[in-house]
Coordinates of C-alpha atoms and ligand atoms in Angstrom, one line a residue:
X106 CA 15.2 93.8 -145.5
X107 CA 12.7 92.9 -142.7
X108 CA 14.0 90.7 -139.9
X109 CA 10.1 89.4 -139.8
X110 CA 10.6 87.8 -142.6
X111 CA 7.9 85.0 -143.9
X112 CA 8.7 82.6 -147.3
X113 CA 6.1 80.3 -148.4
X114 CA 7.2 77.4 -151.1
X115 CA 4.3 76.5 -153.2
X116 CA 5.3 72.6 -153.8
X117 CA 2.2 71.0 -153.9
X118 CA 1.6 70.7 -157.7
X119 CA 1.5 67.0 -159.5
X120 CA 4.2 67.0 -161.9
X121 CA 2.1 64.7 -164.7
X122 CA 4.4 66.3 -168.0
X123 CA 7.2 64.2 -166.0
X124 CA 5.9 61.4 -165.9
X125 CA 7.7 59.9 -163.7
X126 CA 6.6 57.8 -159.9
X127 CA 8.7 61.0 -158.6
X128 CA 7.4 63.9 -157.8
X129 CA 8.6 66.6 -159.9
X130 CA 10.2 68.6 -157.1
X131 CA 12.8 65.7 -156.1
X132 CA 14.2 65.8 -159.8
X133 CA 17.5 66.9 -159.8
X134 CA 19.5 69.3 -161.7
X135 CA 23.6 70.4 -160.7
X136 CA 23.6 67.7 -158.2
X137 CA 20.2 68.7 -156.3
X138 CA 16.7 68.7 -156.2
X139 CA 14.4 71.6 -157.9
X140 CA 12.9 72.1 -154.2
X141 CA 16.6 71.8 -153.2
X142 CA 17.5 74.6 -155.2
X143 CA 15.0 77.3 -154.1
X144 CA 15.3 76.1 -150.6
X145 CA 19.1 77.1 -151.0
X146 CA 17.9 80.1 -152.3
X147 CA 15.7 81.0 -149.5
X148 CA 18.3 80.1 -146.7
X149 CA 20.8 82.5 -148.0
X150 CA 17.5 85.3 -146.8
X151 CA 17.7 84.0 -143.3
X152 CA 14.4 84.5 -142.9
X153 CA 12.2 84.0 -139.7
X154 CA 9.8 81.1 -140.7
X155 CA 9.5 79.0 -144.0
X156 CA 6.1 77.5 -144.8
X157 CA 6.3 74.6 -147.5
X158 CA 2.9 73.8 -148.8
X159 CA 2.4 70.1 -150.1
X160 CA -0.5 68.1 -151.8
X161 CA 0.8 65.9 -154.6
X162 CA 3.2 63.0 -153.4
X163 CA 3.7 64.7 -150.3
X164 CA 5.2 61.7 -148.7
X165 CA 7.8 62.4 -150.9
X166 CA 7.9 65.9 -151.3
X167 CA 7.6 66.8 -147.5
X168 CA 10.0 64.5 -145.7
X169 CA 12.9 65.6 -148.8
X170 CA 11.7 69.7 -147.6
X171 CA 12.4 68.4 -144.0
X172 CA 15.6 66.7 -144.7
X173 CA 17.1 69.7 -146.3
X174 CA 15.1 72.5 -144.1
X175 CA 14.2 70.6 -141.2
X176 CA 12.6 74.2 -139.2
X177 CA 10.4 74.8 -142.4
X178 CA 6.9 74.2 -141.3
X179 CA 5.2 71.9 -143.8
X180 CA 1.4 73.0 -144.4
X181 CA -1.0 70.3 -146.5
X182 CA -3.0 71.4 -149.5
X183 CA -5.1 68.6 -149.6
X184 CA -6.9 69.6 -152.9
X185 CA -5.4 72.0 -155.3
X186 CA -8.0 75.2 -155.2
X187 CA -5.3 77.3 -156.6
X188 CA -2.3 79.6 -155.6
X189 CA -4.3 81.6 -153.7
X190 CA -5.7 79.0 -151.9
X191 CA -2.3 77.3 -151.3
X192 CA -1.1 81.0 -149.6
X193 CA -4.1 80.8 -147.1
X194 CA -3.3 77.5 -146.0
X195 CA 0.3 78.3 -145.3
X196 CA -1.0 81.6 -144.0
X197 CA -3.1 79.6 -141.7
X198 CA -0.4 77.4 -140.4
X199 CA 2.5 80.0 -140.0
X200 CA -0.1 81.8 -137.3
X201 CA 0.2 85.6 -137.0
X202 CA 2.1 87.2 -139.7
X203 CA 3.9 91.1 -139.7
X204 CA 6.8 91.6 -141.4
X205 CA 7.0 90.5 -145.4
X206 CA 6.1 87.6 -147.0
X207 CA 7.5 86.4 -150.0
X208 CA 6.1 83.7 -151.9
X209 CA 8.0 81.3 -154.3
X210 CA 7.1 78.1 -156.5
X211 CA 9.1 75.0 -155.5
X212 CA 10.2 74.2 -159.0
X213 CA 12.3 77.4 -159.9
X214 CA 16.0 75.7 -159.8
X215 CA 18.0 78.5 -160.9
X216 CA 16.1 81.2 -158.9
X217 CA 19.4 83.0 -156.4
X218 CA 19.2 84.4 -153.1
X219 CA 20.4 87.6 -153.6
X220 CA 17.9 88.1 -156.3
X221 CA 15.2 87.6 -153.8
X222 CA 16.9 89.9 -151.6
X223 CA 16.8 92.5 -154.0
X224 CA 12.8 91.9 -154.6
X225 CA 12.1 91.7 -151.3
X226 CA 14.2 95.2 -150.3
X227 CA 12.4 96.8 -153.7
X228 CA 9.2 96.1 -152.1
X229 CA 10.2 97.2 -148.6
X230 CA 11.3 100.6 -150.2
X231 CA 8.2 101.3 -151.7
X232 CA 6.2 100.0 -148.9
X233 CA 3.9 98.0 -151.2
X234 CA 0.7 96.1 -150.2
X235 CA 1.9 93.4 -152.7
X236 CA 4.5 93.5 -155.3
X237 CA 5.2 91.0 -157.8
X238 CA 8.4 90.2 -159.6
X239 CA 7.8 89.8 -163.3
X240 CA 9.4 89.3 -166.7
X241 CA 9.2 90.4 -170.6
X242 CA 9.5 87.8 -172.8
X243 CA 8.7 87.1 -176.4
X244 CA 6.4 84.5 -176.1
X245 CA 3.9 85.4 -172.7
X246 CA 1.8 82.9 -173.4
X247 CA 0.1 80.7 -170.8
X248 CA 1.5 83.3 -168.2
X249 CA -0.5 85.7 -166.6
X250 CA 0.3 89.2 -168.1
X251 CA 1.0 92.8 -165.6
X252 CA -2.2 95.3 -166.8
X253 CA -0.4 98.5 -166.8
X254 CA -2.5 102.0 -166.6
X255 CA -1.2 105.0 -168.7
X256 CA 1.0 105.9 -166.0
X257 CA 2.4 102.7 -166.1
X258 CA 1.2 102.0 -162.4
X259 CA 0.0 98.1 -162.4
X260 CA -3.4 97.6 -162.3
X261 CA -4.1 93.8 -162.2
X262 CA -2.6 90.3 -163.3
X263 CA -4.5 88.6 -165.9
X264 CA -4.4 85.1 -166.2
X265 CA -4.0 83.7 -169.9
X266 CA -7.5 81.8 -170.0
X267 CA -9.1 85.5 -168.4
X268 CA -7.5 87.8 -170.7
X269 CA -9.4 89.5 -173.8
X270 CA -7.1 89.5 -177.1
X271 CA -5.4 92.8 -176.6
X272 CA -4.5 92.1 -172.7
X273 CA -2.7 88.3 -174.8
X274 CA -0.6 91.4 -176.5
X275 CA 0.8 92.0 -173.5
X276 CA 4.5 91.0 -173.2
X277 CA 5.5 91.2 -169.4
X278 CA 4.4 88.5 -167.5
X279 CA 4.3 87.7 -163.5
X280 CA 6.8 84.7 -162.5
X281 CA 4.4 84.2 -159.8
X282 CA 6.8 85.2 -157.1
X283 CA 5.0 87.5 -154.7
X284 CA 5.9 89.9 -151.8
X285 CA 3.3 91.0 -149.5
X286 CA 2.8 93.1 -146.6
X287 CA 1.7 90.0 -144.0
X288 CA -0.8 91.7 -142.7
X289 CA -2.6 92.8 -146.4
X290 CA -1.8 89.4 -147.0
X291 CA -3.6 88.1 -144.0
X292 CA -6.5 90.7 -144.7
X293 CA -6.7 89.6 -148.6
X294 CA -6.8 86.1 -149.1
X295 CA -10.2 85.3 -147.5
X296 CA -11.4 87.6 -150.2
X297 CA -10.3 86.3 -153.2
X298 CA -13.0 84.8 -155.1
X299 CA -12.7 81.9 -157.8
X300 CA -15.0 83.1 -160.2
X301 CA -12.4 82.3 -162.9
X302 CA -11.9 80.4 -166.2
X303 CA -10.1 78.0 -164.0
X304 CA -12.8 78.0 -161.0
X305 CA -9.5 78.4 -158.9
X306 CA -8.8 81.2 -156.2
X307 CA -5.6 82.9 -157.9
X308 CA -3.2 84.6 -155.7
X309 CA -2.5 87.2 -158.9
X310 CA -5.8 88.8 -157.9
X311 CA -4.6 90.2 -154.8
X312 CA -2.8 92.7 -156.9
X313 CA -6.0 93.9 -158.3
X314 CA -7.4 94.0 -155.0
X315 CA -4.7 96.2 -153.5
X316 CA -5.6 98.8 -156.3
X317 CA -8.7 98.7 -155.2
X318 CA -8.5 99.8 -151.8
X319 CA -5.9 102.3 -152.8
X320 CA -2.5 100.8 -151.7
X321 CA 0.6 100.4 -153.4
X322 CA 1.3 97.7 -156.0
X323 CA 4.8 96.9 -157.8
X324 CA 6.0 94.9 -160.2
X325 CA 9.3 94.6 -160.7
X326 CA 10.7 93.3 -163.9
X327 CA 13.5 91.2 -164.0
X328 CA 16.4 91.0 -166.8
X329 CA 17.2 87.5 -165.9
X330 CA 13.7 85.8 -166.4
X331 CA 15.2 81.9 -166.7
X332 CA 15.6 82.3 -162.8
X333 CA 11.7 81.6 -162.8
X334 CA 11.1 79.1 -164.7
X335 CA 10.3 76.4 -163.8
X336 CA 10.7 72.3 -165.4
X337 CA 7.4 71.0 -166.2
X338 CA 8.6 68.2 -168.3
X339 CA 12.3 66.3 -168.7
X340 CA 13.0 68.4 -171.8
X341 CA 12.5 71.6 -169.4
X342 CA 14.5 70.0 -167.4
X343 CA 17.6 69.4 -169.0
X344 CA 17.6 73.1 -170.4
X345 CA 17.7 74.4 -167.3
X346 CA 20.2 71.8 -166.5
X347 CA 22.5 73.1 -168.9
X348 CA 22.1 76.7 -168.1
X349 CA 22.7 75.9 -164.9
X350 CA 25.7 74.2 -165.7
X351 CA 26.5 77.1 -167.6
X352 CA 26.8 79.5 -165.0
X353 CA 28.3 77.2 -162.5
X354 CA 31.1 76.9 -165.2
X355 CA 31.3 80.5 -165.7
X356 CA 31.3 81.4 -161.9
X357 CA 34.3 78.6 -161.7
X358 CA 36.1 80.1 -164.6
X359 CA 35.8 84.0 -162.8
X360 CA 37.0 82.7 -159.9
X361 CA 40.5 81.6 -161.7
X362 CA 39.8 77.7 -163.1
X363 CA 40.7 77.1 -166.4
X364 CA 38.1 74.9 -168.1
X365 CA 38.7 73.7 -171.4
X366 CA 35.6 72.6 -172.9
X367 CA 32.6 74.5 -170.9
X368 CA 30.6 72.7 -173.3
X369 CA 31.7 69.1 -171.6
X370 CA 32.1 70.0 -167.9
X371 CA 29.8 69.6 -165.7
X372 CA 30.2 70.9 -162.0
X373 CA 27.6 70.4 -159.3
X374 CA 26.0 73.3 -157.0
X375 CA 28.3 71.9 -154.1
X376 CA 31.3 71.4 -155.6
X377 CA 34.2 73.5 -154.4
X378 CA 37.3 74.1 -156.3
X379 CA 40.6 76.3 -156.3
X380 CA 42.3 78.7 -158.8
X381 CA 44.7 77.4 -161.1
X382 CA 42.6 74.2 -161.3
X383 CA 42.4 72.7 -164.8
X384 CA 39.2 71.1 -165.6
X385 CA 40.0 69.0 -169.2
X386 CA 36.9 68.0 -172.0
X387 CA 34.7 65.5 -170.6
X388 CA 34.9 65.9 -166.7
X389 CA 32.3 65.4 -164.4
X390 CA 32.9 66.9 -160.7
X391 CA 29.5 66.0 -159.0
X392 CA 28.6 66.1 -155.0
X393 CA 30.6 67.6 -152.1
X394 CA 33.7 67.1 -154.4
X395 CA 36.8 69.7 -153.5
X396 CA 40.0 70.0 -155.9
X397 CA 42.9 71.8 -154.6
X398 CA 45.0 74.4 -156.6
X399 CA 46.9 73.0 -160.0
X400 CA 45.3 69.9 -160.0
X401 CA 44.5 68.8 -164.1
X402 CA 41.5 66.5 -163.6
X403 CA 40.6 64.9 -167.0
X404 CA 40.3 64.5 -169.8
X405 CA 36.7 62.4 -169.1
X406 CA 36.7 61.8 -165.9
X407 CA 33.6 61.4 -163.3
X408 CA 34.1 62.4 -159.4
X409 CA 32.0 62.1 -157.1
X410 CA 32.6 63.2 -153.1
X411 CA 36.3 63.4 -153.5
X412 CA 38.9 65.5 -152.4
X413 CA 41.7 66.0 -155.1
X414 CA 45.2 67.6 -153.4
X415 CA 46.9 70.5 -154.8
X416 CA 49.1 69.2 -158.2
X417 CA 47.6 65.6 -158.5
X418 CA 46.3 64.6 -161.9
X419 CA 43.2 62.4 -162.4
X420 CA 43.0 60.9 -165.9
X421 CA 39.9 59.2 -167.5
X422 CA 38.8 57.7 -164.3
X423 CA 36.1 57.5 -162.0
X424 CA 36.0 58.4 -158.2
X425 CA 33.8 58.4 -155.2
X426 CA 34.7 59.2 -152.0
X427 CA 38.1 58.6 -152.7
X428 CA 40.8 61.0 -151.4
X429 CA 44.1 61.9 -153.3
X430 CA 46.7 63.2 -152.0
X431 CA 48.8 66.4 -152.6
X432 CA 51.3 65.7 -156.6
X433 CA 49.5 62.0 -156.8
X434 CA 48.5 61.0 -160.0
X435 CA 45.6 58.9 -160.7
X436 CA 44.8 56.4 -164.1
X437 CA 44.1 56.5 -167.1
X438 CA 41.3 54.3 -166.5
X439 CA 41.7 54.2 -162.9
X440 CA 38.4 53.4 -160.4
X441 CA 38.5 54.8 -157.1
X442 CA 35.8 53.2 -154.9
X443 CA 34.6 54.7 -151.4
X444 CA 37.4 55.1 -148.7
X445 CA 40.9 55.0 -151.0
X446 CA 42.7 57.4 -150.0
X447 CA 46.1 58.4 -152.0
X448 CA 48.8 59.6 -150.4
X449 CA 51.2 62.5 -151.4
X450 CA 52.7 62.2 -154.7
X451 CA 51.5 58.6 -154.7
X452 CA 50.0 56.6 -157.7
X453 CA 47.3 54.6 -158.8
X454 CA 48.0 53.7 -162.5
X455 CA 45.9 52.6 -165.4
X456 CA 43.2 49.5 -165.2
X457 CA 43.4 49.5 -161.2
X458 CA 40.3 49.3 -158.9
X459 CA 40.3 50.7 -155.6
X460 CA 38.6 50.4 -152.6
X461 CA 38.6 50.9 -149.0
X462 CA 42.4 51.3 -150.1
X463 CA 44.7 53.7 -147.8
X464 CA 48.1 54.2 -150.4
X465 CA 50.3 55.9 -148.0
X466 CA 52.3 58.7 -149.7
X467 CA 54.8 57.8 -152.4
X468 CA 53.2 54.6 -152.8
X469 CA 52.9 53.1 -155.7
X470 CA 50.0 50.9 -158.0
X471 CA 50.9 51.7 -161.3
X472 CA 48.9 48.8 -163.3
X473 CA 45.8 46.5 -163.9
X474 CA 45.2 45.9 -160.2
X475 CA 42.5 45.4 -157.6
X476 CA 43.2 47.1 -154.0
X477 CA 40.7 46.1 -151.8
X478 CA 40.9 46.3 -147.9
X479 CA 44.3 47.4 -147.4
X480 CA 47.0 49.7 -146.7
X481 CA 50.2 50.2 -148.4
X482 CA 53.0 51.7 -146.4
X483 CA 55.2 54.6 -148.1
X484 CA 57.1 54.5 -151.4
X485 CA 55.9 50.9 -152.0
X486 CA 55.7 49.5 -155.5
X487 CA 53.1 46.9 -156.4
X488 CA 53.8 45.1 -159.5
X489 CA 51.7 45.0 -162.3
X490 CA 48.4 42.8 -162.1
X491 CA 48.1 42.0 -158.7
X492 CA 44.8 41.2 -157.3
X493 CA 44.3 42.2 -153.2
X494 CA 41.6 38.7 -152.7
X495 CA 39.9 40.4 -149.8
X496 CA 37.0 38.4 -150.4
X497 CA 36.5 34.7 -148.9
X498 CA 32.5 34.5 -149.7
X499 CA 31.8 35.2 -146.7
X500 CA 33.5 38.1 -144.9
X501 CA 36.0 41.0 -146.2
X502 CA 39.5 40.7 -144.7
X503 CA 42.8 43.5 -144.7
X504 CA 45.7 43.4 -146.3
X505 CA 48.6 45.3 -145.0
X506 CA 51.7 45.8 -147.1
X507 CA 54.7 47.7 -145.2
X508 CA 56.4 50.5 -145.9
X509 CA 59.1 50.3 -148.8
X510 CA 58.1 46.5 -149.9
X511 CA 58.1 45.6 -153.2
X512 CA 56.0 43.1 -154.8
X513 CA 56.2 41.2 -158.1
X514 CA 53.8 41.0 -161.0
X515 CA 51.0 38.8 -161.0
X516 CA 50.6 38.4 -156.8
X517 CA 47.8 37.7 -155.3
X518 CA 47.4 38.3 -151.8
X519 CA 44.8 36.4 -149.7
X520 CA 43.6 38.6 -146.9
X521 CA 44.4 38.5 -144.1
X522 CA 47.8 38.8 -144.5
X523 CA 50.8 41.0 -143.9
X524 CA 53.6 41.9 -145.8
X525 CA 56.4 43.9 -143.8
X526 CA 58.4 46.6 -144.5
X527 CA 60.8 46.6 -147.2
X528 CA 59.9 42.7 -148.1
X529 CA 59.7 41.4 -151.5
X530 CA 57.5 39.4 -153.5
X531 CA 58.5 37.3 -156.4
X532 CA 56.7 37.3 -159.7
X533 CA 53.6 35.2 -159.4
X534 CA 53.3 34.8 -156.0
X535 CA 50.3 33.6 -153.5
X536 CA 50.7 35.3 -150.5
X537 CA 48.6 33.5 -147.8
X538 CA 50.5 33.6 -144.9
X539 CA 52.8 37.0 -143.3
X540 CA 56.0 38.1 -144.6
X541 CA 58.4 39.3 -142.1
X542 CA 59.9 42.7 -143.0
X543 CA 62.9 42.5 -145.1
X544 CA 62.1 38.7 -146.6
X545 CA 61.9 37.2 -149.9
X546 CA 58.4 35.2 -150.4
X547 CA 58.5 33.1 -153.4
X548 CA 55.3 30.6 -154.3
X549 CA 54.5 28.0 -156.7
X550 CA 56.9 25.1 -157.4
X551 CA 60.4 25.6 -159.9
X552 CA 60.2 25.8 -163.2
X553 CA 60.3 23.0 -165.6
X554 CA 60.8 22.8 -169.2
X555 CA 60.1 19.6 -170.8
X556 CA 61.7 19.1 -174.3
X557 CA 59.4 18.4 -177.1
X558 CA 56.1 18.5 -175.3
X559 CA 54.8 21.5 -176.8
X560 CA 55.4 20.5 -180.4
X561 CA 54.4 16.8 -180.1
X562 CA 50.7 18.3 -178.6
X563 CA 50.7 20.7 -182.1
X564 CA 52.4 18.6 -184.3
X565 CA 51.0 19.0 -188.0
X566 CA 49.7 22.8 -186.9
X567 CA 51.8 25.8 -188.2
X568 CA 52.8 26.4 -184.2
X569 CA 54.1 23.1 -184.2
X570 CA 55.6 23.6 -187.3
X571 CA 57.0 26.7 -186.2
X572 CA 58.2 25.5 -182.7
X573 CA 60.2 22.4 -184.4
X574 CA 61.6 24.7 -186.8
X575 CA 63.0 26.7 -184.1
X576 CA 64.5 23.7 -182.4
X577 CA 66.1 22.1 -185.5
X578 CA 67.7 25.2 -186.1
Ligands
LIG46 C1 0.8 80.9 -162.2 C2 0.3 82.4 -162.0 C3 0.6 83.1 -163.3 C4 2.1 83.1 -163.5 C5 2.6 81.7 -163.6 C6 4.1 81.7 -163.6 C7 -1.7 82.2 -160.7 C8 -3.2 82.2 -160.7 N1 -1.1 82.3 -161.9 O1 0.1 80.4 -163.2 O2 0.2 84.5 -163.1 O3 2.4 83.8 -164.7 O4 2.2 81.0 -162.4 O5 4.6 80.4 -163.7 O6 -1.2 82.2 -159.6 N2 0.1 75.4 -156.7 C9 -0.2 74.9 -155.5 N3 -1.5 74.7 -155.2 C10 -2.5 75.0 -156.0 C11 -2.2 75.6 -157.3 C12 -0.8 75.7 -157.6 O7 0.7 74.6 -154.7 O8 -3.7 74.8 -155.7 C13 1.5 75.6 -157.1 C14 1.9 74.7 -158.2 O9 2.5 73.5 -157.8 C15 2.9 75.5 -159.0 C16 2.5 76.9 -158.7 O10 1.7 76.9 -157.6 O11 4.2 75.3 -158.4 C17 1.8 77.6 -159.9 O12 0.6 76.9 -160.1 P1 0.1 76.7 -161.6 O13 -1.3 76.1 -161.5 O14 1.1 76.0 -162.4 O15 -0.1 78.2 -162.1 P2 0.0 78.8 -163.5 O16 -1.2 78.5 -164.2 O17 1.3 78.3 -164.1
LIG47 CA1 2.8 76.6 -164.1

């Protein structure tokens, strides 16, 4: 492919069938934008410049292209004359072109790289003027169709509101992706004339054009036509959601992860995972998330960010930039807020919030629990319900808890405080000030039991009734 290569992303199109304050391009699908998608796309090309052109909600749309591309050159379509206008004004700004020139629409989500590639080589080969990649499908309508000569060399594109009733017949249709010769391009576009259904200057004419003066013209169909469409509307958007889901799934499954229910599991563009992961009904692996070999994560569970360790199990919880370690296991119903981080063949157990939470390995908070602020040293246990009160309404505070300490049920520990290394905590205990290492800490005064006073408060209710009975007995 050329090393001069030029890519402009049409993206200045409103998006009204959204309706939606965003623009249509920032909508996301597999954990990224549309724009975000084809932009991926077009990195994978390496190619020399990119030219974004923008017009609706461009102070959206152009600072998002920027933030993703920032070298892409952003050209402003202030009024939408049509795609051949929007080529001349990113023609205009790119200066000088050579090379190729491929043009894309910004909306095309599951549009790949190497399909591109393969375009833009096809065109090379046959060292077209213009050459556009196009599609047969069932229903062409509102697409402009390929006019095909007896030889079945192209002749023009028609646009649906242009064509008579037999050219409507026609079944392949341009996906409006275009590569050009830059300088044909260059030479072309201040000719196109909008004397049109649509009074708009149509890029699609350059191909009739090109015939015209003799030169070569392609169009290359493509098997896999869902890779340009584009989502006009939300219910256009989740199909292509789902099929992108779909083959995300698929490519995770080839690669060696066992997936259950491909129906249920969604993965995102930029998650990574291992072989030998097992992805159970329900599960949701979204962002930069990464699971390590044999994991089982599921059934539904959400994780966002996270980095699961090679064996650990994550059961019907939810995660965010949470990190867990190598053989740890994780709920049911576990919440693992930003910065926990699970050490090897630790545990966080059922009903237990984390956050901000560094479990060192073999460490242990097997129930109904809030971690907040802390650390817990290796192979400690923390009883059941214990609340880490990190909070004091006005500023967050740590909580340490040593190595091989064991606490009771029903603690609560008032931050800051330290509890050393292999100390204990009894059952119901307040821990507000340090616990040397290898101490007992008890709270809260003895335990009374005062005869009678239970049934005299219920006397004449069946508990009373019940409670004396026990007693006369
Ligand atoms: C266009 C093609 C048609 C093709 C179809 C595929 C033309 C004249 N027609 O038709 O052959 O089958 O796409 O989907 O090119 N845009 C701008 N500025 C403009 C006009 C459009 O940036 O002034 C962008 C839009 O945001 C959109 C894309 O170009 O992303 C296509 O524009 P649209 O008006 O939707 O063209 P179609 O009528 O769908
Ligand atoms: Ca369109």
């Amino acid at each position: 492919m050329s090393s001069d290569l030029t890519v402009i992303v049409l993206a200045a199109g409103g998006g009204t069938r959204m309706r939606s304050k965003r623009s249509k391009l920032l909508h996301e699908i597999g954990g990224r934008s549309l724009v975000g998608h084809v932009l991926s796309a077009v990195r994978t090309l390496d190619p020399a410049r990119v030219v974004a052109v923008v017009g609706h909600q461009r102070d959206q749309v152009g600072p998002h292209i920027v933030s993703l591309m920032p070298e892409a050159v952003l050209a402003v379509q202030e009024e939408q004359q049509g795609t051949g206008h929007a080529v001349r004004i990113a023609v205009d700004a790119a200066g000088s072109l050579s090379g190729t020139v491929l043009v894309v629409y910004g909306d095309t989500p599951l549009l790949r790289g190497d399909s591109l590639r393969d375009f833009a080589q096809e065109h090379e080969g046959a060292q077209s003027a213009v050459s556009v990649l196009s599609g047969v499908v069932d229903n062409p309508f509102g697409y402009g169709r390929i006019v095909r000569n007896d030889e079945g060399d192209v002749e023009a594109i028609v646009e649906e509101r242009d064509a008579t009733p037999e050219q409507r017949e026609i079944r392949e249709i341009g996906s409006g992706i275009f590569a050009f010769d830059g300088e044909f391009l260059a030479d072309v576009l201040p000719r196109l004339g909008n004397d049109n259904a649509k009074g708009e200057y149509y890029l699609t004419d350059t191909v009739g054009l090109a015939r015209e003066a003799g030169l070569t013209v392609g169009a290359f169909p493509m098997d896999d036509v869902v890779q340009t469409e584009g989502a006009n509307d939300r219910v256009q958007l989740a199909n292509l959601g789902r099929e992108l889901n779909r083959r995300i799934v698929e490519d995770w499954m080839r690669a060696g992860v066992t997936v259950l229910d491909p129906a249920t599991t969604w993965v995102e563009s930029d998650v990574r995972l291992a072989p030998d992961v097992i992805l159970l009904p329900g599960t949701q692996l979204l962002g930069a998330t990464v699971v390590d070999e044999d994991a089982v994560i599921g059934p539904d569970t959400t994780l966002k960010d996270c980095e699961i360790g090679a064996g650990a199990r994550v059961v019907r919880s939810h995660g965010e930039l949470a990190v867990v370690g190598e053989g740890a296991n994780v709920g049911p119903f576990a919440y693992l807020r930003p910065g926990t981080e699970l050490g090897m063949g630790g545990k966080i157990g059922a009903f237990v919030e984390t956050k901000n939470a560094h479990i060192a390995a073999g460490a242990k908070v097997p129930h109904l629990s809030y971690v907040g602020d802390a650390d817990i040293g290796e192979g400690a246990n923390i009883g059941a319900g214990t609340i880490f009160a990190n909070y004091d309404g006005t500023d967050k505070h740590h909580t340490s808890v040593g190595k091989g300490a064991k606490t009771g049920a029903n603690n609560t520990f008032v931050a800051p405080v330290r509890i050393g290394e292999g100390a204990v905590t009894g059952g119901g205990t307040v821990v507000r000030r340090d616990v040397p290492p290898g101490t007992l800490a008890v709270s809260g005064g003895p335990q009374r039991n005062l005869s009678r006073r239970a049934t005299r408060a219920r006397e004449r209710t069946p508990i009373g009734e019940a409670a004396s009975a026990e007693g006369e007995s």
